[in-house]
Amino acid sequence: MKFREPKLLKHPERKRVAITPRTESQPRRIPEYRKSIKIPAILAIFALTTTSCTTEKSAPSKEHLCDVAKDTETHDLLQKALRTDQYRTTIYNTNDRLPEKMSDELNRWKPGRTEFTTQICSIAPKVRRLDGSLGFELSWTARDGSTKNDLPGRVSYYNFNGALGEANDIITELHVQCDLPGTLRNPSSQVSLLTAGSSTLNIGTKVDQKMIDQQMTILYRVAQKATEVLGCENNPLKNDPTIKAYSTPEEAARAGN
């Protein structure tokens, strides 16, 4: 996954850093990482239409990817990640729009092409003292891993029946083989669906392994809905996740829990 550089603006009410959205025509850029400090990989954005916390619906497949039903484990983990139970969800692409956009990107995809992303949503605390948010996005990457970018810092690795994940204190990624029907069958066989998440709330804080595992669980649930919305015929994330972190990608690849 590649990251774009943040742009600093002055907030009209408070002196803090705000993040400007990257248009979807812009490729991701990777900032220079320094060993002495942590540079955020920013996916979260604070604009566009805002929605409130959602409740359980009768048709889960119709819920937006970022909708989290109350009284569920994922909702509890989301509150822990946000450090509050008061939050707002900003939707960038609806369930109806995502298949069209991802299909268009897949048809344009080719090895070596600059990777473009489709933003899904951001979830931010309503509490003024908490700056930052969780952000989620989708993209296509080479299935053989040739376009993969290593995350900086200490990284944990995961394997969900062949869906490989990795995470550091800020970024969480999950690579899934998503076989699509019809004319998309051949191009989808060459790529992996990359669901990526970030937590700018973690910048400058100490994050333990338990929190990283919790954020991977949240990302898995978002990716699980993404495979349903896009119509992945192989149903790659049909099972509930068994979260177990490994210290190397090789160890995770051999595990296949």
Coordinates of C-alpha atoms in Angstrom, one line a residue:
M1 CA 0.0 0.0 0.0
K2 CA 1.3 3.4 -0.8
F3 CA 0.6 6.5 1.2
R4 CA 0.0 10.1 0.3
E5 CA 1.6 13.1 2.0
P6 CA -0.5 15.1 4.5
K7 CA -1.1 18.8 3.9
L8 CA -1.2 21.1 6.8
L9 CA -4.0 23.6 7.2
K10 CA -5.2 25.9 10.0
H11 CA -8.5 24.9 11.5
P12 CA -10.9 27.9 11.8
E13 CA -11.6 27.2 15.5
R14 CA -8.7 25.2 16.8
K15 CA -5.0 25.0 16.0
R16 CA -4.6 21.5 14.8
V17 CA -3.7 19.5 11.8
A18 CA -6.5 18.7 9.3
I19 CA -6.2 16.3 6.4
T20 CA -7.2 17.3 2.9
P21 CA -8.8 14.6 0.7
R22 CA -7.0 13.1 -2.2
T23 CA -9.1 13.0 -5.4
E24 CA -9.4 9.6 -6.9
S25 CA -7.5 10.6 -10.0
Q26 CA -4.4 11.1 -7.9
P27 CA -2.1 8.1 -7.3
R28 CA -0.9 7.4 -3.8
R29 CA 2.6 8.8 -2.8
I30 CA 4.9 7.4 -0.2
P31 CA 6.4 9.9 2.3
E32 CA 9.9 9.7 3.6
Y33 CA 10.0 7.8 6.8
R34 CA 12.5 8.8 9.5
K35 CA 13.8 6.4 12.0
S36 CA 13.5 8.8 14.9
I37 CA 9.9 9.7 14.5
K38 CA 6.6 8.1 13.3
I39 CA 5.2 9.7 10.2
P40 CA 1.4 9.0 9.8
A41 CA 0.0 7.2 6.8
I42 CA -3.2 9.1 6.4
L43 CA -6.3 7.7 4.9
A44 CA -8.9 9.5 7.1
I45 CA -10.7 12.6 5.8
F46 CA -13.2 14.9 7.5
A47 CA -15.6 16.1 4.8
L48 CA -18.6 15.1 2.8
T49 CA -21.9 13.7 4.1
T50 CA -22.0 12.6 7.7
T51 CA -24.1 9.8 9.1
S52 CA -24.7 8.6 12.7
C53 CA -24.0 5.3 14.4
T54 CA -26.2 2.6 12.9
T55 CA -28.3 -0.1 14.5
E56 CA -28.9 -3.7 13.5
K57 CA -30.8 -4.1 10.2
S58 CA -32.9 -7.0 8.9
A59 CA -30.7 -7.3 5.7
P60 CA -27.0 -7.1 6.7
S61 CA -25.9 -7.3 3.1
K62 CA -27.6 -4.0 2.5
E63 CA -25.7 -2.3 5.3
H64 CA -22.9 0.0 4.3
L65 CA -19.4 -1.4 4.7
C66 CA -18.8 0.9 7.6
D67 CA -22.1 0.3 9.4
V68 CA -21.5 -1.5 12.7
A69 CA -24.5 -2.9 14.5
K70 CA -24.7 -2.1 18.2
D71 CA -24.5 -4.9 20.8
T72 CA -21.9 -6.7 18.6
E73 CA -18.2 -7.5 19.3
T74 CA -17.2 -5.3 16.3
H75 CA -19.1 -2.4 17.8
D76 CA -17.2 -2.9 21.1
L77 CA -13.9 -3.0 19.3
L78 CA -14.8 0.1 17.3
Q79 CA -15.5 2.1 20.5
K80 CA -12.1 0.9 21.9
A81 CA -10.3 2.0 18.8
L82 CA -12.1 5.4 18.8
R83 CA -11.7 5.8 22.6
T84 CA -15.3 6.9 22.8
D85 CA -18.9 5.7 22.1
Q86 CA -19.8 9.0 20.5
Y87 CA -18.7 9.0 16.8
R88 CA -19.8 10.0 13.3
T89 CA -19.4 8.1 10.1
T90 CA -18.6 9.9 6.8
I91 CA -19.5 7.9 3.7
Y92 CA -17.5 8.5 0.5
N93 CA -18.9 5.7 -1.7
T94 CA -22.2 3.8 -1.2
N95 CA -22.7 0.1 -1.7
D96 CA -24.4 0.8 -5.0
R97 CA -21.5 2.9 -6.3
L98 CA -18.6 0.7 -5.1
P99 CA -19.1 -2.2 -7.6
E100 CA -19.1 0.2 -10.6
K101 CA -16.0 2.1 -9.5
M102 CA -14.1 -1.1 -8.6
S103 CA -15.0 -2.7 -11.9
D104 CA -13.8 0.3 -13.8
E105 CA -10.5 0.3 -11.9
L106 CA -10.2 -3.5 -12.5
N107 CA -10.7 -3.1 -16.3
R108 CA -8.0 -0.4 -16.3
W109 CA -5.6 -2.3 -14.1
K110 CA -2.4 -3.7 -15.6
P111 CA 0.9 -4.9 -14.0
G112 CA 3.1 -2.0 -13.1
R113 CA 0.3 0.6 -13.3
T114 CA 0.2 3.1 -10.5
E115 CA -2.2 1.9 -7.8
F116 CA -5.4 3.9 -7.4
T117 CA -7.7 3.7 -4.4
T118 CA -11.4 4.0 -3.8
Q119 CA -12.2 5.6 -0.4
I120 CA -15.0 3.9 1.6
C121 CA -15.5 6.0 4.7
S122 CA -14.0 7.5 7.8
I123 CA -15.2 7.2 11.4
A124 CA -14.3 10.0 13.8
P125 CA -15.0 10.7 17.5
K126 CA -17.5 13.5 18.3
V127 CA -15.4 14.4 21.3
R128 CA -13.4 17.5 20.7
R129 CA -10.4 16.4 22.7
L130 CA -9.9 13.4 20.4
D131 CA -8.2 14.3 17.1
G132 CA -8.1 11.8 14.3
S133 CA -10.3 9.0 12.8
L134 CA -10.4 5.5 11.4
G135 CA -10.3 5.5 7.6
F136 CA -11.0 2.7 5.1
E137 CA -10.4 2.2 1.3
L138 CA -10.3 -0.4 -1.4
S139 CA -7.9 -1.0 -4.3
W140 CA -6.6 -3.8 -6.6
T141 CA -3.0 -5.1 -6.3
A142 CA -1.1 -7.7 -8.2
R143 CA -2.0 -11.2 -6.8
D144 CA 1.7 -12.3 -6.9
G145 CA 2.6 -9.5 -4.5
S146 CA 4.9 -7.7 -7.0
T147 CA 3.4 -4.3 -6.2
K148 CA 3.3 -4.7 -2.5
N149 CA 4.8 -2.1 -0.2
D150 CA 6.2 -3.0 3.1
L151 CA 4.8 -1.2 6.1
P152 CA 7.3 0.7 8.3
G153 CA 8.1 -0.1 11.9
R154 CA 7.1 -3.2 13.8
V155 CA 4.7 -5.2 11.7
S156 CA 2.3 -8.1 12.6
Y157 CA 1.2 -10.6 10.0
Y158 CA -2.0 -12.6 9.7
N159 CA -3.5 -15.4 7.6
F160 CA -7.2 -16.0 7.2
N161 CA -7.5 -19.1 5.1
G162 CA -5.2 -17.6 2.5
A163 CA -6.2 -14.0 2.9
L164 CA -3.0 -12.4 4.1
G165 CA -3.0 -9.4 6.4
E166 CA -0.4 -7.1 7.9
A167 CA -0.6 -4.2 10.4
N168 CA 1.6 -1.8 12.3
D169 CA 0.4 0.8 14.9
I170 CA -1.4 2.9 12.3
I171 CA -2.0 1.0 9.1
T172 CA -3.9 -2.3 8.6
E173 CA -4.1 -4.2 5.3
L174 CA -5.8 -7.3 4.1
H175 CA -5.1 -8.9 0.7
V176 CA -8.0 -11.1 -0.5
Q177 CA -8.4 -13.2 -3.7
C178 CA -11.8 -12.0 -5.1
D179 CA -12.9 -14.0 -8.1
L180 CA -15.6 -12.0 -10.0
P181 CA -18.1 -13.3 -12.5
G182 CA -18.6 -12.7 -16.2
T183 CA -16.2 -10.4 -18.1
L184 CA -14.4 -9.6 -14.9
R185 CA -13.4 -13.2 -14.3
N186 CA -10.1 -13.1 -16.1
P187 CA -8.8 -9.7 -14.8
S188 CA -9.9 -10.5 -11.3
S189 CA -7.8 -13.7 -11.4
Q190 CA -4.7 -11.6 -11.7
V191 CA -5.2 -9.3 -8.7
S192 CA -6.0 -9.2 -5.0
L193 CA -8.6 -7.0 -3.4
L194 CA -6.8 -4.8 -0.9
T195 CA -8.8 -3.5 2.0
A196 CA -6.8 -0.9 3.9
G197 CA -7.5 0.9 7.2
S198 CA -5.7 3.6 9.2
S199 CA -6.0 5.1 12.6
T200 CA -4.7 8.6 12.9
L201 CA -5.9 8.4 16.6
N202 CA -2.8 6.3 17.2
I203 CA -0.3 8.8 16.1
G204 CA 2.0 9.6 19.0
T205 CA 0.5 7.0 21.3
K206 CA 1.7 3.7 22.5
V207 CA -0.1 0.8 20.8
D208 CA 0.1 -2.7 22.1
Q209 CA -0.4 -6.0 20.2
K210 CA -3.9 -6.4 21.6
M211 CA -5.0 -3.1 20.0
I212 CA -3.4 -4.0 16.7
D213 CA -5.3 -7.3 16.7
Q214 CA -8.5 -5.5 17.5
Q215 CA -8.0 -3.1 14.5
M216 CA -7.3 -6.1 12.3
T217 CA -10.6 -7.6 13.4
I218 CA -12.5 -4.4 12.5
L219 CA -10.8 -4.3 9.1
Y220 CA -11.7 -8.0 8.5
R221 CA -15.4 -7.1 9.0
V222 CA -15.1 -4.2 6.5
A223 CA -13.4 -6.5 4.0
Q224 CA -15.9 -9.2 4.6
K225 CA -18.7 -6.8 3.6
A226 CA -16.7 -5.6 0.6
T227 CA -16.5 -9.1 -0.8
E228 CA -20.2 -9.5 -0.5
V229 CA -21.0 -6.1 -2.1
L230 CA -18.5 -6.7 -5.0
G231 CA -19.9 -10.2 -5.5
C232 CA -16.7 -12.3 -5.1
E233 CA -17.8 -15.8 -6.3
N234 CA -15.3 -17.7 -4.2
N235 CA -16.7 -16.1 -1.0
P236 CA -13.1 -15.8 0.5
L237 CA -14.1 -14.3 3.9
K238 CA -17.1 -16.5 4.7
N239 CA -15.8 -17.6 8.1
D240 CA -15.5 -15.6 11.3
P241 CA -11.9 -14.5 11.8
T242 CA -9.4 -16.3 14.1
I243 CA -7.0 -13.5 15.0
K244 CA -3.5 -14.7 15.5
A245 CA -0.5 -12.5 14.7
Y246 CA 2.8 -13.8 13.4
S247 CA 6.2 -12.1 13.4
T248 CA 7.1 -12.7 9.8
P249 CA 5.2 -12.9 6.5
E250 CA 6.7 -16.4 5.8
E251 CA 5.4 -17.7 9.1
A252 CA 1.9 -16.3 8.4
A253 CA 1.9 -17.7 4.9
R254 CA 2.6 -21.2 6.3
A255 CA 0.0 -20.9 8.9
G256 CA -3.3 -20.6 7.0
N257 CA -5.6 -20.6 10.1

